[in-house]
CSV table of C-alpha atoms and ligand atoms in Angstrom, one decimal:
chain,number,residue,atom,x,y,z
A,1,MET,CA,-10.6,-21.3,32.4
A,2,ASP,CA,-12.7,-19.5,31.0
A,3,TYR,CA,-15.1,-20.3,27.0
A,4,LEU,CA,-17.8,-19.3,25.6
A,5,GLU,CA,-21.0,-19.9,25.4
A,6,ILE,CA,-22.9,-19.3,21.7
A,7,GLU,CA,-26.9,-19.7,21.0
A,8,GLY,CA,-26.5,-19.1,16.7
A,9,GLY,CA,-29.4,-18.9,14.5
A,10,TYR,CA,-29.9,-14.5,15.8
A,11,GLU,CA,-29.7,-11.8,13.5
A,12,LEU,CA,-27.7,-9.5,14.3
A,13,LYS,CA,-28.9,-5.2,14.5
A,14,GLY,CA,-27.9,-2.2,15.9
A,15,ALA,CA,-24.0,-0.6,16.0
A,16,VAL,CA,-20.5,-1.8,17.5
A,17,LYS,CA,-17.7,0.4,18.1
A,18,ILE,CA,-14.3,-0.4,17.0
A,19,SER,CA,-11.4,-0.2,19.6
A,20,GLY,CA,-8.4,1.1,18.9
A,21,ALA,CA,-5.7,-1.1,16.6
A,22,LYS,CA,-3.6,-3.9,19.3
A,23,ASN,CA,-0.7,-4.1,16.0
A,24,SER,CA,-1.2,-0.7,16.0
A,25,ALA,CA,-0.5,0.2,19.5
A,26,LEU,CA,1.9,-3.4,19.7
A,27,PRO,CA,4.7,-0.7,18.5
A,28,VAL,CA,3.5,2.6,19.5
A,29,ILE,CA,4.8,1.1,23.0
A,30,ALA,CA,7.5,-0.1,22.0
A,31,ALA,CA,8.5,3.1,20.8
A,32,SER,CA,8.6,4.7,24.0
A,33,ILE,CA,11.7,3.0,24.9
A,34,LEU,CA,13.1,5.8,22.1
A,35,SER,CA,12.0,8.7,24.2
A,36,ASP,CA,12.5,9.8,27.9
A,37,LYS,CA,10.4,12.2,28.6
A,38,PRO,CA,6.7,10.7,29.6
A,39,PHE,CA,4.6,9.8,26.9
A,40,GLU,CA,1.0,10.1,26.2
A,41,ILE,CA,-1.0,7.4,24.7
A,42,THR,CA,-4.9,7.1,24.3
A,43,ASN,CA,-7.2,4.9,22.3
A,44,LEU,CA,-5.8,1.5,23.5
A,45,PRO,CA,-7.4,-0.8,23.0
A,46,ASN,CA,-8.3,-3.4,26.6
A,47,VAL,CA,-6.2,-6.6,25.5
A,48,VAL,CA,-4.4,-8.3,27.2
A,49,ASP,CA,-1.4,-7.8,24.4
A,50,ILE,CA,-1.5,-4.4,25.8
A,51,ARG,CA,-1.3,-5.3,29.3
A,52,THR,CA,1.8,-7.3,28.5
A,53,LEU,CA,3.9,-4.5,26.3
A,54,LEU,CA,2.7,-2.2,29.4
A,55,LYS,CA,4.8,-4.8,31.8
A,56,LEU,CA,7.7,-5.5,30.3
A,57,ILE,CA,7.7,-1.8,30.1
A,58,ASP,CA,7.6,-1.4,33.7
A,59,MET,CA,9.7,-4.5,33.8
A,60,LEU,CA,12.6,-2.3,31.9
A,61,GLY,CA,13.0,0.4,35.0
A,62,GLY,CA,10.2,2.5,32.9
A,63,LYS,CA,6.9,4.6,35.0
A,64,VAL,CA,3.9,3.5,33.1
A,65,VAL,CA,0.3,5.2,34.2
A,66,HIS,CA,-2.3,2.7,32.0
A,67,SER,CA,-6.1,3.1,33.1
A,68,ASN,CA,-8.2,1.2,29.8
A,69,THR,CA,-8.2,2.8,26.9
A,70,THR,CA,-5.2,5.4,28.1
A,71,ALA,CA,-2.0,5.0,29.0
A,72,THR,CA,0.9,7.2,30.1
A,73,ILE,CA,4.9,6.4,30.0
A,74,ASP,CA,7.3,8.1,31.2
A,75,ASN,CA,11.0,5.9,30.6
A,76,SER,CA,13.0,8.0,31.9
A,77,SER,CA,14.6,5.8,34.1
A,78,ILE,CA,14.9,2.1,32.2
A,79,ASN,CA,17.3,0.6,34.6
A,80,SER,CA,17.1,-3.1,32.2
A,81,THR,CA,17.9,-3.5,29.1
A,82,LYS,CA,16.6,-7.3,29.0
A,83,ALA,CA,13.6,-8.6,28.3
A,84,VAL,CA,12.9,-12.1,29.5
A,85,TYR,CA,11.8,-15.5,28.8
A,86,GLU,CA,8.4,-15.4,30.3
A,87,ILE,CA,7.0,-11.7,29.0
A,88,VAL,CA,8.4,-12.2,25.0
A,89,SER,CA,6.9,-16.3,25.5
A,90,GLN,CA,3.9,-14.5,26.6
A,91,MET,CA,3.7,-12.3,23.1
A,92,ARG,CA,6.0,-12.6,20.5
A,93,ALA,CA,5.6,-8.7,19.9
A,94,SER,CA,8.3,-8.2,22.6
A,95,ILE,CA,10.3,-8.6,20.0
A,96,LEU,CA,9.7,-5.3,19.2
A,97,VAL,CA,11.6,-3.6,21.9
A,98,LEU,CA,14.6,-4.7,20.4
A,99,GLY,CA,14.9,-2.6,18.1
A,100,PRO,CA,14.6,0.3,20.3
A,101,LEU,CA,16.9,-0.4,23.3
A,102,LEU,CA,19.5,-1.2,21.4
A,103,THR,CA,19.3,1.5,19.6
A,104,ARG,CA,19.1,3.4,22.9
A,105,PHE,CA,21.4,2.5,25.2
A,106,LYS,CA,23.8,0.5,23.0
A,107,HIS,CA,23.1,-3.6,24.4
A,108,CYS,CA,20.1,-5.2,24.9
A,109,GLU,CA,19.3,-9.2,26.0
A,110,VAL,CA,16.4,-9.9,24.0
A,111,SER,CA,14.5,-13.7,25.0
A,112,LEU,CA,13.8,-15.7,21.3
A,113,PRO,CA,10.6,-14.9,20.6
A,114,GLY,CA,10.0,-19.1,19.2
A,115,GLY,CA,7.8,-20.5,17.0
A,116,CYS,CA,3.9,-20.4,17.2
A,117,ALA,CA,0.4,-21.8,16.1
A,118,ILE,CA,0.3,-19.9,12.5
A,119,GLY,CA,4.6,-20.9,11.8
A,120,GLN,CA,7.8,-20.8,12.1
A,121,ARG,CA,7.8,-16.2,12.2
A,122,PRO,CA,11.6,-16.6,12.7
A,123,ILE,CA,13.3,-13.1,13.5
A,124,ASP,CA,16.5,-13.7,11.0
A,125,MET,CA,15.5,-10.4,9.0
A,126,HIS,CA,15.0,-8.1,12.1
A,127,LEU,CA,18.6,-9.7,13.1
A,128,LYS,CA,20.0,-9.5,9.2
A,129,ALA,CA,19.0,-5.8,9.5
A,130,LEU,CA,20.6,-5.1,12.4
A,131,GLU,CA,23.7,-6.0,11.9
A,132,ALA,CA,24.4,-4.2,8.4
A,133,MET,CA,23.7,-1.5,11.0
A,134,GLY,CA,26.7,-2.2,12.8
A,135,ALA,CA,25.4,-3.9,14.9
A,136,LYS,CA,27.1,-7.2,17.3
A,137,ILE,CA,24.2,-9.7,17.3
A,138,GLU,CA,24.8,-13.3,19.6
A,139,ILE,CA,22.2,-15.9,20.4
A,140,GLN,CA,23.3,-17.0,23.8
A,141,GLY,CA,20.7,-19.6,25.9
A,142,GLY,CA,18.0,-18.8,23.8
A,143,TYR,CA,18.4,-14.6,24.3
A,144,VAL,CA,19.3,-12.5,21.4
A,145,LYS,CA,21.7,-10.9,22.5
A,146,ALA,CA,23.2,-7.0,21.2
A,147,GLU,CA,25.1,-4.9,21.3
A,148,ALA,CA,26.7,-1.4,19.6
A,149,PRO,CA,29.2,-0.3,21.8
A,150,LYS,CA,29.7,3.2,18.9
A,151,GLY,CA,25.7,3.3,19.0
A,152,LEU,CA,23.8,1.7,15.3
A,153,LYS,CA,25.0,3.9,12.1
A,154,GLY,CA,22.3,4.7,9.4
A,155,ALA,CA,23.1,1.3,6.2
A,156,LYS,CA,20.4,0.0,3.4
A,157,ILE,CA,18.4,-2.5,4.7
A,158,ILE,CA,16.7,-4.6,1.6
A,159,PHE,CA,14.5,-6.7,2.7
A,160,ASP,CA,14.0,-10.0,1.3
A,161,LYS,CA,10.4,-10.6,1.9
A,162,ILE,CA,7.9,-8.1,3.3
A,163,THR,CA,8.2,-8.0,6.9
A,164,VAL,CA,6.1,-6.0,9.7
A,165,GLY,CA,7.5,-6.0,12.6
A,166,GLY,CA,10.4,-6.5,10.9
A,167,THR,CA,9.8,-2.8,9.4
A,168,GLU,CA,8.8,-1.6,13.1
A,169,ASN,CA,12.0,-2.4,14.3
A,170,ILE,CA,14.4,-0.8,11.8
A,171,ILE,CA,11.8,2.8,11.9
A,172,MET,CA,12.8,3.0,15.6
A,173,ALA,CA,16.9,1.7,15.4
A,174,ALA,CA,17.2,4.0,12.4
A,175,SER,CA,15.7,6.2,14.5
A,176,MET,CA,18.2,7.4,17.0
A,177,ALA,CA,20.7,5.3,14.6
A,178,LYS,CA,23.5,8.0,13.3
A,179,GLY,CA,23.0,9.0,10.0
A,180,ALA,CA,20.5,8.1,7.0
A,181,THR,CA,18.8,4.6,7.0
A,182,THR,CA,16.9,3.1,3.4
A,183,ILE,CA,14.1,0.2,4.0
A,184,VAL,CA,14.2,-1.3,1.0
A,185,ASN,CA,10.6,-3.4,0.5
A,186,ALA,CA,9.7,-1.9,3.3
A,187,ALA,CA,5.5,-3.2,5.1
A,188,LYS,CA,2.9,-0.2,4.3
A,189,GLU,CA,0.4,-1.7,6.5
A,190,PRO,CA,-1.2,1.4,7.7
A,191,GLU,CA,0.1,0.1,11.1
A,192,ILE,CA,3.5,1.3,9.9
A,193,VAL,CA,2.7,4.3,8.8
A,194,GLN,CA,1.4,5.0,12.3
A,195,LEU,CA,4.5,4.1,14.0
A,196,CYS,CA,6.4,6.8,10.6
A,197,GLU,CA,4.2,9.3,12.1
A,198,LEU,CA,4.9,8.7,15.9
A,199,ILE,CA,8.3,9.4,15.0
A,200,GLN,CA,7.9,11.8,12.5
A,201,SER,CA,6.1,14.3,15.6
A,202,ALA,CA,9.5,14.0,17.2
A,203,GLY,CA,10.9,15.4,14.6
A,204,VAL,CA,12.6,13.4,12.4
A,205,GLU,CA,12.7,13.1,9.2
A,206,ILE,CA,10.9,10.0,7.8
A,207,THR,CA,10.7,10.0,3.5
A,208,GLY,CA,8.2,7.5,2.2
A,209,VAL,CA,5.8,7.2,4.4
A,210,GLY,CA,3.0,4.2,3.2
A,211,THR,CA,5.4,3.0,0.2
A,212,SER,CA,8.1,0.3,0.4
A,213,GLU,CA,10.6,3.1,0.7
A,214,LEU,CA,11.5,4.9,3.9
A,215,THR,CA,14.3,6.9,4.5
A,216,ILE,CA,14.8,7.7,8.2
A,217,MET,CA,17.5,10.1,9.2
A,218,GLY,CA,18.4,9.4,12.7
A,219,THR,CA,18.9,11.5,15.7
A,220,ASP,CA,22.5,10.4,16.7
A,221,ARG,CA,21.2,9.1,19.8
A,222,LYS,CA,19.4,12.0,20.8
A,223,PRO,CA,15.9,10.3,22.9
A,224,LEU,CA,12.7,11.7,21.0
A,225,GLU,CA,10.1,14.0,22.7
A,226,PHE,CA,6.8,12.7,21.1
A,227,GLN,CA,3.7,14.4,20.7
A,228,PRO,CA,0.4,12.7,22.2
A,229,CYS,CA,-1.1,9.7,19.9
A,230,LYS,CA,-4.2,8.6,19.7
A,231,ILE,CA,-4.0,5.0,18.4
A,232,ILE,CA,-6.0,3.6,15.1
A,233,PRO,CA,-8.4,1.9,14.8
A,234,ASP,CA,-8.2,-1.8,14.6
A,235,ARG,CA,-9.2,-3.1,11.1
A,236,ILE,CA,-9.2,-6.8,11.7
A,237,GLU,CA,-11.4,-5.8,15.2
A,238,ALA,CA,-13.5,-4.1,12.1
A,239,GLY,CA,-13.4,-7.0,9.4
A,240,THR,CA,-14.8,-9.8,12.1
A,241,TYR,CA,-17.6,-8.3,13.2
A,242,LEU,CA,-17.9,-7.2,9.3
A,243,CYS,CA,-18.0,-10.7,9.0
A,244,ALA,CA,-20.3,-11.5,11.6
A,245,GLY,CA,-22.7,-9.3,10.1
A,246,ALA,CA,-22.0,-11.3,6.3
A,247,ILE,CA,-22.4,-14.9,8.8
A,248,THR,CA,-25.8,-14.2,10.6
A,249,GLY,CA,-27.7,-12.4,7.6
A,250,SER,CA,-27.5,-8.9,9.1
A,251,THR,CA,-28.1,-5.8,8.3
A,252,ILE,CA,-25.2,-4.0,11.8
A,253,ILE,CA,-23.3,-0.5,11.4
A,254,LEU,CA,-19.8,0.0,13.0
A,255,GLU,CA,-18.2,3.3,14.6
A,256,ASP,CA,-15.5,5.1,14.4
A,257,VAL,CA,-13.8,2.9,11.8
A,258,GLU,CA,-11.4,3.8,9.1
A,259,SER,CA,-12.5,2.6,5.8
A,260,ASN,CA,-9.5,3.3,3.7
A,261,HIS,CA,-7.5,0.3,5.7
A,262,ILE,CA,-10.4,-2.0,5.1
A,263,LYS,CA,-10.8,-2.0,1.1
A,264,ALA,CA,-9.8,-5.1,0.3
A,265,ILE,CA,-11.8,-6.5,2.9
A,266,LEU,CA,-15.0,-4.8,1.9
A,267,ASP,CA,-14.9,-5.2,-1.8
A,268,LYS,CA,-14.6,-9.3,-0.7
A,269,LEU,CA,-18.6,-8.2,1.4
A,270,GLU,CA,-19.2,-7.1,-1.9
A,271,SER,CA,-18.4,-9.6,-3.9
A,272,MET,CA,-19.5,-12.2,-1.4
A,273,GLY,CA,-23.4,-9.9,-2.3
A,274,SER,CA,-23.4,-7.4,0.7
A,275,THR,CA,-23.8,-3.9,0.7
A,276,ILE,CA,-21.9,-1.7,2.0
A,277,LYS,CA,-22.9,1.8,2.2
A,278,ILE,CA,-19.1,4.2,4.0
A,279,GLU,CA,-19.9,7.3,5.4
A,280,ALA,CA,-17.4,9.7,7.5
A,281,ASN,CA,-16.9,7.5,10.5
A,282,SER,CA,-18.7,4.6,10.2
A,283,ILE,CA,-19.4,1.9,7.6
A,284,THR,CA,-22.7,-0.1,7.7
A,285,ILE,CA,-23.3,-3.7,6.5
A,286,LYS,CA,-26.8,-5.7,4.7
A,287,ALA,CA,-25.6,-8.9,4.2
A,288,PRO,CA,-28.0,-10.7,1.6
A,289,LYS,CA,-30.1,-13.5,2.4
A,290,LYS,CA,-27.8,-16.3,1.1
A,291,LEU,CA,-23.8,-15.2,0.1
A,292,LYS,CA,-22.2,-16.1,-2.7
A,293,PRO,CA,-18.6,-18.1,-2.8
A,294,ILE,CA,-15.4,-16.0,-3.1
A,295,SER,CA,-11.3,-16.9,-4.0
A,296,ILE,CA,-8.8,-15.1,-1.4
A,297,THR,CA,-5.3,-14.9,-1.7
A,298,THR,CA,-4.1,-13.5,1.2
A,299,SER,CA,-1.2,-11.2,0.7
A,300,GLU,CA,0.9,-8.0,2.6
A,301,TYR,CA,-1.4,-4.6,2.5
A,302,PRO,CA,-2.7,-3.5,0.7
A,303,GLY,CA,-3.9,-6.9,-0.4
A,304,PHE,CA,-6.2,-9.2,1.9
A,305,PRO,CA,-5.2,-9.5,5.4
A,306,THR,CA,-4.0,-12.8,6.2
A,307,ASP,CA,-5.0,-11.9,10.3
A,308,MET,CA,-8.5,-11.8,8.1
A,309,GLN,CA,-8.4,-15.4,6.5
A,310,ALA,CA,-10.1,-17.8,9.1
A,311,GLN,CA,-12.8,-15.3,9.7
A,312,PHE,CA,-13.4,-15.5,5.5
A,313,MET,CA,-13.2,-19.2,5.6
A,314,ALA,CA,-16.5,-18.7,8.6
A,315,ILE,CA,-18.6,-17.3,5.8
A,316,ALA,CA,-17.0,-19.4,3.6
A,317,ALA,CA,-18.5,-22.1,4.8
A,318,ILE,CA,-22.2,-21.8,4.3
A,319,ALA,CA,-21.9,-19.3,1.0
A,320,GLN,CA,-23.8,-20.5,-2.1
A,321,GLY,CA,-21.1,-22.9,-4.1
A,322,GLU,CA,-17.4,-23.2,-3.4
A,323,SER,CA,-14.6,-21.0,-2.2
A,324,ILE,CA,-10.8,-21.2,-3.1
A,325,ILE,CA,-8.7,-19.2,-0.2
A,326,GLU,CA,-5.1,-19.9,-0.2
A,327,GLU,CA,-2.2,-18.4,3.1
A,328,ARG,CA,0.1,-17.2,1.5
A,329,LEU,CA,2.6,-15.9,4.7
A,330,PHE,CA,2.1,-18.5,7.5
A,331,GLU,CA,2.8,-21.8,6.8
A,332,ASN,CA,0.6,-23.4,9.2
A,333,ARG,CA,-2.4,-20.9,9.5
A,334,PHE,CA,-5.6,-23.8,8.6
A,335,MET,CA,-5.6,-24.6,12.4
A,336,HIS,CA,-9.5,-23.2,12.5
A,337,VAL,CA,-10.2,-26.4,9.2
A,338,SER,CA,-10.6,-28.8,11.7
A,339,GLU,CA,-12.2,-26.6,14.4
A,340,LEU,CA,-14.7,-25.8,11.2
A,341,ASN,CA,-16.0,-28.7,10.1
A,342,ARG,CA,-16.9,-29.6,13.9
A,343,LEU,CA,-19.5,-27.6,13.4
A,344,GLY,CA,-20.7,-29.0,10.3
A,345,ALA,CA,-18.3,-26.8,7.3
A,346,ASP,CA,-16.9,-29.1,4.4
A,347,ILE,CA,-13.1,-27.4,3.7
A,348,TRP,CA,-10.2,-29.4,2.4
A,349,LEU,CA,-6.7,-29.1,2.6
A,350,LYS,CA,-3.8,-28.9,0.5
A,351,GLY,CA,-0.6,-26.8,1.2
A,352,SER,CA,-1.5,-23.5,1.7
A,353,LEU,CA,-4.8,-23.8,0.2
A,354,ALA,CA,-8.0,-23.7,1.9
A,355,ALA,CA,-10.9,-25.6,-0.8
A,356,VAL,CA,-14.7,-25.0,1.0
A,357,HIS,CA,-17.4,-25.7,0.5
A,358,GLY,CA,-20.2,-24.5,1.1
A,359,VAL,CA,-23.4,-25.9,3.2
A,360,LYS,CA,-27.3,-25.5,4.4
A,361,GLU,CA,-26.7,-24.7,7.5
A,362,LEU,CA,-23.6,-25.0,10.5
A,363,ASN,CA,-24.4,-27.3,13.7
A,364,GLY,CA,-23.3,-26.4,17.1
A,365,ALA,CA,-20.0,-28.2,18.8
A,366,ASP,CA,-17.5,-27.8,21.7
A,367,VAL,CA,-14.8,-26.2,20.0
A,368,MET,CA,-11.1,-25.1,20.9
A,369,ALA,CA,-9.2,-22.2,20.4
A,370,THR,CA,-6.0,-22.2,18.9
A,371,ASP,CA,-4.6,-19.5,17.4
A,372,LEU,CA,-6.0,-15.4,17.7
A,373,ARG,CA,-7.5,-15.1,14.6
A,374,ALA,CA,-8.7,-18.9,14.7
A,375,SER,CA,-10.4,-17.8,17.3
A,376,SER,CA,-12.8,-15.4,16.0
A,377,ALA,CA,-13.7,-17.6,13.2
A,378,LEU,CA,-15.0,-20.3,15.3
A,379,VAL,CA,-17.2,-17.3,17.1
A,380,LEU,CA,-19.0,-16.2,13.9
A,381,GLY,CA,-19.0,-20.0,13.0
A,382,ALA,CA,-21.3,-20.3,16.2
A,383,LEU,CA,-23.4,-17.3,16.2
A,384,ALA,CA,-25.0,-18.6,12.8
A,385,ALA,CA,-24.7,-21.8,13.8
A,386,ASN,CA,-27.9,-24.6,15.1
A,387,GLY,CA,-27.9,-24.2,18.5
A,388,THR,CA,-25.2,-24.6,21.4
A,389,THR,CA,-21.6,-23.9,21.0
A,390,LYS,CA,-18.7,-23.5,23.1
A,391,VAL,CA,-15.5,-22.2,22.9
A,392,ARG,CA,-12.9,-23.3,24.3
A,393,ARG,CA,-9.1,-21.4,24.9
A,394,ILE,CA,-10.7,-17.8,24.8
A,395,TYR,CA,-7.3,-16.4,26.4
A,396,HIS,CA,-6.5,-16.2,22.3
A,397,LEU,CA,-9.8,-14.3,21.5
A,398,ASP,CA,-8.7,-11.4,24.8
A,399,ARG,CA,-5.1,-11.7,24.1
A,400,GLY,CA,-6.7,-9.4,20.6
A,401,TYR,CA,-10.2,-8.7,20.8
A,402,ASP,CA,-11.7,-5.6,23.3
A,403,ASN,CA,-14.8,-7.1,25.1
A,404,LEU,CA,-15.8,-9.7,22.2
A,405,GLU,CA,-18.4,-11.5,24.2
A,406,GLY,CA,-20.6,-7.4,25.9
A,407,LYS,CA,-20.1,-6.0,21.7
A,408,LEU,CA,-21.6,-9.4,20.2
A,409,ALA,CA,-24.1,-9.6,22.6
A,410,GLN,CA,-25.2,-5.3,22.4
A,411,LEU,CA,-26.0,-6.6,18.5
A,412,GLY,CA,-27.9,-9.6,20.0
A,413,ALA,CA,-26.1,-11.9,20.1
A,414,LYS,CA,-26.2,-15.0,22.6
A,415,ILE,CA,-23.2,-14.9,24.3
A,416,VAL,CA,-21.8,-15.2,26.7
A,417,ARG,CA,-18.7,-16.4,28.9
A,418,LYS,CA,-19.0,-19.0,31.2
A,419,LYS,CA,-15.7,-21.3,33.8
A,420,GLU,CA,-15.9,-24.4,33.2
B,1,LIG,C1,2.6,-8.9,11.9
B,1,LIG,O1,3.3,-10.2,12.3
B,1,LIG,C2,1.5,-9.1,13.5
B,1,LIG,N1,1.7,-9.3,14.3
B,1,LIG,C3,0.2,-10.4,12.6
B,1,LIG,O2,-0.8,-10.1,13.2
B,1,LIG,C4,0.1,-10.1,10.8
B,1,LIG,O3,-0.4,-12.2,10.8
B,1,LIG,C5,1.0,-10.5,10.5
B,1,LIG,O4,2.1,-9.3,10.7
B,1,LIG,C6,1.5,-10.4,9.1
B,1,LIG,O5,0.8,-9.8,8.6
B,1,LIG,C7,1.6,-7.9,14.9
B,1,LIG,O6,1.4,-6.1,14.2
B,1,LIG,C8,1.8,-8.4,16.8
B,1,LIG,P1,5.7,-10.7,9.0
B,1,LIG,P2,5.0,-9.9,11.9
B,1,LIG,O7,6.8,-10.6,9.8
B,1,LIG,O8,5.9,-8.6,11.8
B,1,LIG,C9,8.0,-14.7,7.9
B,1,LIG,C10,-2.5,-10.7,14.9
B,1,LIG,O9,-3.2,-11.9,14.4
B,1,LIG,N2,9.1,-13.6,8.2
B,1,LIG,O10,5.0,-9.2,8.7
B,1,LIG,O11,5.6,-11.3,13.2
B,1,LIG,C11,7.4,-14.5,8.7
B,1,LIG,O12,7.5,-16.0,9.3
B,1,LIG,C12,-1.3,-11.5,14.5
B,1,LIG,O13,-2.9,-10.2,14.9
B,1,LIG,C13,10.9,-14.5,8.2
B,1,LIG,O14,10.6,-15.0,7.2
B,1,LIG,O15,4.6,-10.9,10.4
B,1,LIG,C14,5.5,-14.0,7.8
B,1,LIG,O16,6.0,-15.2,7.6
B,1,LIG,C15,-1.1,-13.3,14.5
B,1,LIG,N3,11.2,-13.4,9.4
B,1,LIG,C16,6.1,-13.3,7.1
B,1,LIG,O17,7.5,-12.9,6.9
B,1,LIG,C17,11.7,-12.7,9.9
B,1,LIG,O18,12.3,-12.8,9.8
B,1,LIG,C18,4.9,-12.2,7.0
B,1,LIG,O19,6.1,-12.2,8.8
B,1,LIG,C19,11.1,-11.9,10.2
B,1,LIG,C20,9.0,-12.5,9.3
């Protein structure tokens, strides 16, 4: 198994290019199921989750030509509507094929994703919304079996809670349903906006894009014909590199980044003492000598993203004073705490709150990655720690960070991938 060996304490410098957003690319790939024409996607990140979803499309009978950052998908040849456990268990986001398969083919079977390292993560709201659109759904043998013999029909969906994946599944299902679907309490993430714009590029009318109420006029099962799609920059990857600059006291430049998508992250870095310079396509962060403590509560976009909570905990670990971090989205997203403490951090947990007492220095140790963002927090801690840190189980990182060690090494970090 691969691990990362990091010698900490080096300042970073130079520029890093931000890749396309994994969490935008996944729904865009799933949306390809709505089309029976070849569809080109560019600026894909080179990460395992993208390859996993493309493999699922291939298993459904679609034709996929993929090279690094580009994929052309032709889903005119889909001959199966079953998303098997072997794939879904590797990546929960496979559930995003449920809405598109059901609306186009009137039936499908998708393995239940089950829980994961950060929480239970049920899909009840996805299923309830599809039922409101006329689907009959049963859970049998670990699979969601869904059918809508007359096709899905438009409905008014009111989500009890904001759900990114649920909103994406219903936007896709609604795009080929009969009539209008209104989603109330919709998610507003940039990834949702990109999905809406893709579907609009096929001539589907969507109002309220980027707001919490979306109305989608379905095509009554006429497949969509998309314009080529360039994936937006990954705001969480960008945030992670900004934290790498902050934790190492460095000045670095991020290129190919969208500053409007990361305002909450930039605000927090500024309150911790960093200077941020925003230009057309780039952001420069200049870190202070000593970071100030911070108070963070995660929330839905445009609030502070849960996907940046672990990385900010790493930088708070060496801030001067006590930081408070509250995780509001996932009930178990603190697995990095005990590992950061192994590096010498002083973090205490009570329910959904973490109190981070800033320490003077971190020291290298062997640590274990538990989920994607927790893993990146350990890499950040290691960059600032004295001596050598080994980060194990980095397959979590490979799922969502494009060439993390290569990009950090280019910035001057002492980081190498090794095999056990
Ligand atoms: C997306 O997950 C992201 N994944 C996550 O990023 C991100 O952490 C999350 O949104 C929140 O921003 C992708 O985009 C592929 P949700 P998703 O449905 O869609 C509860 C990363 O590190 N809920 O918005 O699964 C749920 O348990 C990943 O890149 C229900 O109760 O998240 C959670 O508490 C991790 N019932 C909350 O809602 C449902 O039917 C928000 O989840 C659906 C969700």
